[in-house]
Amino acid sequence: MSKNYTYDSAGVNRKQRVESKKHLDILQETFAQSVFGSVLKLPYGNIFPAGQNCYLDLVIEGVGTKVLIAQLVQKYDTIGIDAVAMAVNDVIRSGAKPLAIADNIHAQESNPDLVKNWLTGVAKGAVESGCPVTGGEIGDVAEIINGLTQNVGFDLVIASVGAVDKNDIITGENIKSGDPIIGLASSGVHSNGLSLVRKILFKQWGGKYEPHDIPEGLTREVGIEVLEPTVIYVKPLLELASKIKVKAAVHITGDAYTKFNNLTRASPGIGFNFDHFHPQPIFALIQKTAAELGYCISDEEMFKTFNMGWGFGVIVDPDNFDEALHIFDRAGVESDVIGKVTDKQAVKVFHNGKQMILN
């Protein structure tokens, strides 16, 4: 009998993370220090005023253990794109336009060739986001950071600040039953769930494949497939927000589709049904390989951990649905309706003839 394998099995204690996040309330004591007025709490973070009608959204993000895949494959010129994407895709959830980026790299050793590759990715992501990299820091901390081989260990963190006019803030309010949920296509795994991916797919961590293997169902090496950079959604989302009212914007990252539950803070009494998915082959490979190793990764676990083909979600009024799809099409990003808002407080996924309720 196969043993259930979850994100917790891979070493990420979800319950402990939930308990730890409760201590974020401590930081609310600092809100009174805001110079220009009250900090505004949104479903996915807080923004602060920088004048009469302008708010700033400041986000800091990393790429987690995807840096280990870069080390394994010895390819370092795309991981910076991921780091930028994780930050700027969070900034735009409030409707803010990213204004600037700063990077922080902690490394075993600031090898010039590695630094060049890391920053090449950061620069490419910044250009795609339409904002400059105005500062950063590289620290040599060999006693803290270890690599898979000598002197290649690193951690990459990006901060981004964006600005939004008070009247253009995406608040998550006034979402109603029947509102369509539009998904923007991902490029694969992106930068979440990598602890599970590593331990199922790669021999380095007890999985099945060498990084240069091409498993059945893939058209390229598995290491390169997993390293595919996270899509940056800045330009299409801001183009949409400039044309129609966006009720909510969701970066589908950690906790995947359960993340939509955050919207009930601003619009109580709603739920979500998702019923349209065409996940990339990498997701089927993860489940298939787990089974070959004697594990079972349930469909529910997949939708609680991975983006399953949609990296960003947008909720609009039904009257604006067609226009939204046209805007995304003109922006060159694949989009489609992936579900709708309901009046039942639950996140339900319908996939492969099965209904799942995600807690």
CSV table of C-alpha atoms in Angstrom, one decimal:
chain,number,residue,atom,x,y,z
A,1,MET,CA,0.0,0.0,0.0
A,2,SER,CA,1.4,3.4,-1.0
A,3,LYS,CA,2.2,5.9,1.7
A,4,ASN,CA,0.6,9.3,1.5
A,5,TYR,CA,3.3,11.9,0.6
A,6,THR,CA,2.6,15.6,1.3
A,7,TYR,CA,4.4,18.9,1.6
A,8,ASP,CA,4.8,18.1,5.3
A,9,SER,CA,6.5,14.8,4.3
A,10,ALA,CA,9.0,16.9,2.4
A,11,GLY,CA,9.9,18.8,5.5
A,12,VAL,CA,7.5,21.8,5.4
A,13,ASN,CA,5.3,21.8,8.6
A,14,ARG,CA,2.2,23.6,7.5
A,15,LYS,CA,0.5,23.6,10.9
A,16,GLN,CA,3.6,25.1,12.5
A,17,ARG,CA,3.8,27.8,9.7
A,18,VAL,CA,0.2,28.7,10.5
A,19,GLU,CA,1.0,29.1,14.2
A,20,SER,CA,4.1,31.1,13.5
A,21,LYS,CA,2.3,33.5,11.2
A,22,LYS,CA,0.0,34.4,14.1
A,23,HIS,CA,2.9,36.3,15.6
A,24,LEU,CA,2.8,38.7,12.7
A,25,ASP,CA,0.2,40.5,14.8
A,26,ILE,CA,3.2,41.8,16.8
A,27,LEU,CA,4.1,44.0,13.8
A,28,GLN,CA,0.8,45.8,13.9
A,29,GLU,CA,2.1,47.7,16.9
A,30,THR,CA,4.3,49.5,14.4
A,31,PHE,CA,1.5,50.8,12.2
A,32,ALA,CA,1.1,53.9,14.3
A,33,GLN,CA,4.5,55.0,13.1
A,34,SER,CA,3.2,55.6,9.6
A,35,VAL,CA,4.0,59.2,8.8
A,36,PHE,CA,1.2,60.0,6.4
A,37,GLY,CA,-1.7,58.2,7.9
A,38,SER,CA,-3.2,54.7,8.5
A,39,VAL,CA,-1.7,51.5,7.1
A,40,LEU,CA,-4.3,49.8,4.9
A,41,LYS,CA,-4.7,46.1,5.5
A,42,LEU,CA,-5.5,44.1,2.3
A,43,PRO,CA,-6.1,40.4,1.8
A,44,TYR,CA,-2.5,39.8,0.8
A,45,GLY,CA,-0.6,42.3,2.9
A,46,ASN,CA,-0.5,45.9,4.0
A,47,ILE,CA,0.1,49.1,2.0
A,48,PHE,CA,1.0,52.4,3.5
A,49,PRO,CA,0.3,56.0,2.5
A,50,ALA,CA,3.1,58.2,1.0
A,51,GLY,CA,1.1,61.4,0.6
A,52,GLN,CA,-2.5,62.4,0.3
A,53,ASN,CA,-3.7,60.0,-2.5
A,54,CYS,CA,-0.7,57.7,-3.0
A,55,TYR,CA,0.0,54.3,-1.3
A,56,LEU,CA,3.2,52.3,-1.5
A,57,ASP,CA,3.3,48.5,-1.5
A,58,LEU,CA,6.6,47.0,-0.3
A,59,VAL,CA,7.3,43.3,-0.7
A,60,ILE,CA,10.3,41.2,0.0
A,61,GLU,CA,10.5,37.6,-1.4
A,62,GLY,CA,12.9,34.8,-2.2
A,63,VAL,CA,12.9,31.6,-4.2
A,64,GLY,CA,13.3,29.0,-1.5
A,65,THR,CA,15.0,25.8,-2.3
A,66,LYS,CA,14.8,26.4,-6.1
A,67,VAL,CA,18.4,27.7,-5.6
A,68,LEU,CA,19.4,24.1,-4.9
A,69,ILE,CA,18.1,23.1,-8.4
A,70,ALA,CA,20.2,25.8,-9.9
A,71,GLN,CA,23.2,24.4,-8.1
A,72,LEU,CA,22.4,20.8,-9.1
A,73,VAL,CA,22.0,21.8,-12.8
A,74,GLN,CA,24.9,24.3,-12.6
A,75,LYS,CA,22.7,26.9,-14.3
A,76,TYR,CA,22.5,30.2,-12.6
A,77,ASP,CA,21.3,32.8,-15.1
A,78,THR,CA,17.5,32.3,-14.7
A,79,ILE,CA,17.1,32.1,-10.9
A,80,GLY,CA,17.2,35.9,-10.6
A,81,ILE,CA,14.1,36.1,-12.8
A,82,ASP,CA,12.3,33.9,-10.3
A,83,ALA,CA,13.3,36.1,-7.4
A,84,VAL,CA,12.1,39.3,-9.2
A,85,ALA,CA,8.9,37.5,-10.3
A,86,MET,CA,8.0,36.5,-6.7
A,87,ALA,CA,8.3,40.0,-5.5
A,88,VAL,CA,6.8,42.1,-8.3
A,89,ASN,CA,3.9,39.6,-8.8
A,90,ASP,CA,3.0,40.2,-5.2
A,91,VAL,CA,3.3,44.0,-5.5
A,92,ILE,CA,0.7,44.1,-8.3
A,93,ARG,CA,-1.9,42.3,-6.2
A,94,SER,CA,-2.8,45.7,-4.7
A,95,GLY,CA,-2.9,47.3,-8.1
A,96,ALA,CA,0.5,49.0,-7.5
A,97,LYS,CA,3.0,49.5,-10.3
A,98,PRO,CA,6.5,48.3,-9.3
A,99,LEU,CA,8.9,51.3,-9.1
A,100,ALA,CA,12.2,49.8,-8.1
A,101,ILE,CA,13.9,46.6,-7.0
A,102,ALA,CA,16.7,45.8,-4.6
A,103,ASP,CA,18.5,42.5,-4.4
A,104,ASN,CA,20.2,40.7,-1.5
A,105,ILE,CA,22.4,37.7,-2.1
A,106,HIS,CA,24.1,35.7,0.6
A,107,ALA,CA,26.7,33.4,-0.8
A,108,GLN,CA,29.4,31.0,0.3
A,109,GLU,CA,31.7,33.0,-1.9
A,110,SER,CA,31.1,35.9,-4.3
A,111,ASN,CA,32.6,34.2,-7.3
A,112,PRO,CA,32.6,36.7,-10.2
A,113,ASP,CA,31.2,34.2,-12.7
A,114,LEU,CA,28.3,33.2,-10.4
A,115,VAL,CA,27.6,36.9,-9.5
A,116,LYS,CA,27.4,37.7,-13.2
A,117,ASN,CA,24.9,34.9,-13.8
A,118,TRP,CA,22.8,35.8,-10.7
A,119,LEU,CA,22.6,39.4,-11.7
A,120,THR,CA,21.9,38.6,-15.3
A,121,GLY,CA,18.6,37.0,-14.2
A,122,VAL,CA,17.8,39.8,-11.9
A,123,ALA,CA,18.3,42.4,-14.6
A,124,LYS,CA,16.2,40.4,-17.1
A,125,GLY,CA,13.4,40.1,-14.6
A,126,ALA,CA,13.6,43.8,-13.8
A,127,VAL,CA,13.3,44.8,-17.5
A,128,GLU,CA,10.3,42.5,-17.9
A,129,SER,CA,8.8,44.2,-14.8
A,130,GLY,CA,9.5,47.7,-16.2
A,131,CYS,CA,11.4,49.0,-13.2
A,132,PRO,CA,15.1,49.5,-12.3
A,133,VAL,CA,17.3,47.7,-9.8
A,134,THR,CA,18.4,50.6,-7.7
A,135,GLY,CA,20.4,48.9,-5.0
A,136,GLY,CA,21.5,45.6,-3.4
A,137,GLU,CA,24.0,43.7,-1.4
A,138,ILE,CA,26.1,40.6,-1.7
A,139,GLY,CA,27.4,39.0,1.5
A,140,ASP,CA,30.1,36.3,1.8
A,141,VAL,CA,28.7,34.1,4.6
A,142,ALA,CA,30.3,30.7,4.2
A,143,GLU,CA,29.7,29.8,7.8
A,144,ILE,CA,25.9,30.2,7.2
A,145,ILE,CA,25.4,29.1,3.5
A,146,ASN,CA,26.4,25.7,2.2
A,147,GLY,CA,26.3,24.5,-1.4
A,148,LEU,CA,25.9,21.1,-3.0
A,149,THR,CA,29.5,21.4,-4.1
A,150,GLN,CA,32.3,23.7,-3.0
A,151,ASN,CA,31.6,27.4,-2.9
A,152,VAL,CA,28.4,27.5,-5.0
A,153,GLY,CA,25.9,27.9,-2.1
A,154,PHE,CA,23.7,31.0,-2.2
A,155,ASP,CA,20.3,32.5,-1.2
A,156,LEU,CA,18.7,35.2,-3.3
A,157,VAL,CA,16.1,37.7,-2.0
A,158,ILE,CA,14.4,40.5,-3.8
A,159,ALA,CA,12.6,43.5,-2.5
A,160,SER,CA,10.3,45.6,-4.6
A,161,VAL,CA,8.3,48.8,-3.9
A,162,GLY,CA,5.3,49.9,-6.0
A,163,ALA,CA,2.9,52.8,-6.0
A,164,VAL,CA,-0.9,52.9,-6.5
A,165,ASP,CA,-3.3,55.8,-6.4
A,166,LYS,CA,-5.9,55.6,-3.6
A,167,ASN,CA,-8.7,55.3,-6.1
A,168,ASP,CA,-7.0,52.4,-8.0
A,169,ILE,CA,-6.3,50.0,-5.0
A,170,ILE,CA,-7.4,46.4,-5.6
A,171,THR,CA,-9.1,45.8,-2.3
A,172,GLY,CA,-10.7,42.4,-2.7
A,173,GLU,CA,-14.0,44.0,-1.6
A,174,ASN,CA,-17.4,43.6,-3.2
A,175,ILE,CA,-16.7,40.2,-4.7
A,176,LYS,CA,-20.0,38.5,-5.4
A,177,SER,CA,-21.3,35.0,-6.2
A,178,GLY,CA,-21.2,34.5,-9.9
A,179,ASP,CA,-18.1,36.6,-10.5
A,180,PRO,CA,-15.7,34.9,-12.9
A,181,ILE,CA,-12.2,33.9,-12.0
A,182,ILE,CA,-9.7,34.4,-14.8
A,183,GLY,CA,-6.4,32.4,-14.7
A,184,LEU,CA,-3.2,33.5,-16.3
A,185,ALA,CA,-1.0,30.6,-17.5
A,186,SER,CA,2.0,29.6,-15.5
A,187,SER,CA,5.2,28.2,-17.1
A,188,GLY,CA,5.3,25.2,-14.8
A,189,VAL,CA,6.3,24.7,-11.2
A,190,HIS,CA,7.4,28.3,-10.7
A,191,SER,CA,9.0,28.8,-7.3
A,192,ASN,CA,6.8,27.0,-4.8
A,193,GLY,CA,6.6,23.4,-3.7
A,194,LEU,CA,10.3,22.7,-4.6
A,195,SER,CA,11.0,20.8,-1.3
A,196,LEU,CA,8.5,18.2,-2.5
A,197,VAL,CA,9.6,18.3,-6.1
A,198,ARG,CA,13.3,17.8,-5.2
A,199,LYS,CA,12.6,14.8,-3.0
A,200,ILE,CA,10.4,13.0,-5.6
A,201,LEU,CA,12.2,13.9,-8.9
A,202,PHE,CA,15.9,14.1,-8.1
A,203,LYS,CA,18.3,11.4,-6.9
A,204,GLN,CA,20.3,14.0,-5.0
A,205,TRP,CA,17.5,14.1,-2.4
A,206,GLY,CA,16.2,10.5,-2.6
A,207,GLY,CA,14.1,10.8,-5.8
A,208,LYS,CA,14.3,9.0,-9.1
A,209,TYR,CA,16.1,11.1,-11.7
A,210,GLU,CA,19.5,12.6,-12.5
A,211,PRO,CA,19.1,16.3,-13.5
A,212,HIS,CA,20.0,15.6,-17.1
A,213,ASP,CA,17.5,12.7,-17.6
A,214,ILE,CA,14.5,13.3,-19.9
A,215,PRO,CA,11.6,11.4,-18.3
A,216,GLU,CA,8.7,10.1,-20.4
A,217,GLY,CA,6.3,13.0,-20.9
A,218,LEU,CA,8.9,15.7,-21.0
A,219,THR,CA,10.7,17.1,-24.0
A,220,ARG,CA,13.8,18.4,-22.2
A,221,GLU,CA,16.0,17.5,-19.2
A,222,VAL,CA,14.0,17.4,-15.9
A,223,GLY,CA,16.4,19.8,-14.2
A,224,ILE,CA,15.9,22.4,-16.9
A,225,GLU,CA,12.1,21.9,-16.8
A,226,VAL,CA,12.0,22.5,-13.1
A,227,LEU,CA,14.3,25.6,-13.5
A,228,GLU,CA,11.9,27.2,-16.0
A,229,PRO,CA,11.5,30.8,-14.6
A,230,THR,CA,8.4,32.1,-12.9
A,231,VAL,CA,6.2,34.2,-15.3
A,232,ILE,CA,6.1,37.9,-14.5
A,233,TYR,CA,2.6,39.2,-14.8
A,234,VAL,CA,3.2,42.9,-14.2
A,235,LYS,CA,2.5,44.3,-17.6
A,236,PRO,CA,-0.7,42.4,-18.5
A,237,LEU,CA,-2.2,42.9,-15.0
A,238,LEU,CA,-1.5,46.6,-14.9
A,239,GLU,CA,-2.9,47.0,-18.5
A,240,LEU,CA,-6.1,45.2,-17.3
A,241,ALA,CA,-6.4,47.4,-14.2
A,242,SER,CA,-6.0,50.6,-16.4
A,243,LYS,CA,-9.0,49.6,-18.5
A,244,ILE,CA,-11.5,47.9,-16.2
A,245,LYS,CA,-12.3,47.4,-12.5
A,246,VAL,CA,-10.3,44.5,-11.0
A,247,LYS,CA,-12.0,43.2,-7.9
A,248,ALA,CA,-9.1,40.9,-6.8
A,249,ALA,CA,-5.7,39.8,-8.0
A,250,VAL,CA,-4.2,36.6,-6.6
A,251,HIS,CA,-0.6,35.4,-7.1
A,252,ILE,CA,-1.0,31.6,-7.0
A,253,THR,CA,2.1,30.6,-5.0
A,254,GLY,CA,2.5,28.9,-1.6
A,255,ASP,CA,-0.7,27.1,-0.5
A,256,ALA,CA,-1.8,27.3,-4.1
A,257,TYR,CA,-5.6,27.5,-4.5
A,258,THR,CA,-6.3,27.7,-0.7
A,259,LYS,CA,-4.8,31.2,-1.0
A,260,PHE,CA,-8.1,32.4,-2.4
A,261,ASN,CA,-9.5,32.0,1.2
A,262,ASN,CA,-7.7,35.3,2.0
A,263,LEU,CA,-10.3,37.2,0.0
A,264,THR,CA,-13.0,36.3,2.5
A,265,ARG,CA,-11.4,38.9,4.8
A,266,ALA,CA,-12.6,41.7,2.5
A,267,SER,CA,-15.7,40.0,1.1
A,268,PRO,CA,-17.1,37.7,3.8
A,269,GLY,CA,-19.5,34.9,2.9
A,270,ILE,CA,-18.0,33.9,-0.5
A,271,GLY,CA,-16.3,30.8,-1.7
A,272,PHE,CA,-14.7,29.5,-4.9
A,273,ASN,CA,-15.2,26.8,-7.4
A,274,PHE,CA,-12.4,25.9,-9.8
A,275,ASP,CA,-13.1,23.6,-12.8
A,276,HIS,CA,-10.7,24.4,-15.7
A,277,PHE,CA,-7.2,23.1,-15.6
A,278,HIS,CA,-4.6,21.9,-18.1
A,279,PRO,CA,-1.5,21.5,-16.0
A,280,GLN,CA,1.9,21.1,-17.7
A,281,PRO,CA,3.4,17.6,-17.9
A,282,ILE,CA,5.7,18.3,-15.0
A,283,PHE,CA,2.8,18.0,-12.5
A,284,ALA,CA,1.7,14.6,-13.8
A,285,LEU,CA,5.3,13.5,-13.6
A,286,ILE,CA,5.5,14.4,-10.0
A,287,GLN,CA,2.5,12.2,-9.1
A,288,LYS,CA,3.6,9.4,-11.4
A,289,THR,CA,7.1,9.3,-10.0
A,290,ALA,CA,5.9,9.4,-6.4
A,291,ALA,CA,3.8,6.3,-7.2
A,292,GLU,CA,6.8,4.6,-8.7
A,293,LEU,CA,8.7,5.3,-5.4
A,294,GLY,CA,5.9,3.8,-3.3
A,295,TYR,CA,4.2,7.1,-2.4
A,296,CYS,CA,0.9,8.6,-3.1
A,297,ILE,CA,0.5,12.3,-3.7
A,298,SER,CA,-3.2,13.0,-3.8
A,299,ASP,CA,-4.9,15.4,-6.2
A,300,GLU,CA,-5.9,17.4,-3.2
A,301,GLU,CA,-2.3,17.8,-2.2
A,302,MET,CA,-1.3,18.9,-5.7
A,303,PHE,CA,-3.9,21.7,-5.6
A,304,LYS,CA,-2.8,22.7,-2.1
A,305,THR,CA,0.8,22.9,-3.1
A,306,PHE,CA,1.2,23.8,-6.8
A,307,ASN,CA,-0.2,26.3,-9.3
A,308,MET,CA,-1.3,23.4,-11.6
A,309,GLY,CA,-1.0,25.5,-14.7
A,310,TRP,CA,-2.3,28.9,-13.6
A,311,GLY,CA,0.1,31.3,-11.9
A,312,PHE,CA,-2.1,34.2,-11.3
A,313,GLY,CA,-5.9,34.7,-10.7
A,314,VAL,CA,-8.0,37.8,-11.4
A,315,ILE,CA,-11.6,38.3,-10.4
A,316,VAL,CA,-13.8,40.8,-12.3
A,317,ASP,CA,-17.4,41.6,-12.7
A,318,PRO,CA,-19.2,39.3,-15.2
A,319,ASP,CA,-19.9,42.3,-17.5
A,320,ASN,CA,-16.1,42.9,-17.9
A,321,PHE,CA,-15.2,39.2,-18.5
A,322,ASP,CA,-15.0,39.3,-22.3
A,323,GLU,CA,-13.0,42.5,-22.3
A,324,ALA,CA,-10.6,41.2,-19.7
A,325,LEU,CA,-9.8,38.1,-21.9
A,326,HIS,CA,-9.3,40.4,-24.9
A,327,ILE,CA,-6.9,42.6,-23.0
A,328,PHE,CA,-4.8,39.6,-21.9
A,329,ASP,CA,-4.9,38.2,-25.4
A,330,ARG,CA,-3.5,41.5,-26.8
A,331,ALA,CA,-0.9,41.5,-24.0
A,332,GLY,CA,0.3,38.1,-25.2
A,333,VAL,CA,-0.5,36.1,-22.1
A,334,GLU,CA,-2.6,33.0,-22.2
A,335,SER,CA,-5.8,33.4,-20.1
A,336,ASP,CA,-9.1,31.7,-19.6
A,337,VAL,CA,-11.9,31.4,-17.1
A,338,ILE,CA,-10.9,28.8,-14.4
A,339,GLY,CA,-13.9,29.1,-12.1
A,340,LYS,CA,-16.3,31.3,-10.4
A,341,VAL,CA,-17.1,32.9,-7.0
A,342,THR,CA,-19.9,31.1,-5.0
A,343,ASP,CA,-21.9,31.9,-1.9
A,344,LYS,CA,-20.6,28.8,-0.1
A,345,GLN,CA,-17.5,29.3,2.1
A,346,ALA,CA,-15.2,26.7,0.6
A,347,VAL,CA,-12.6,26.3,-2.0
A,348,LYS,CA,-13.7,23.5,-4.3
A,349,VAL,CA,-11.8,22.0,-7.2
A,350,PHE,CA,-13.4,19.9,-9.9
A,351,HIS,CA,-10.8,18.0,-11.9
A,352,ASN,CA,-10.7,14.7,-13.8
A,353,GLY,CA,-14.2,13.9,-12.7
A,354,LYS,CA,-13.5,14.4,-9.1
A,355,GLN,CA,-14.6,17.1,-6.6
A,356,MET,CA,-12.1,18.2,-4.0
A,357,ILE,CA,-12.6,20.5,-1.0
A,358,LEU,CA,-9.4,22.3,-0.1
A,359,ASN,CA,-9.0,23.2,3.6
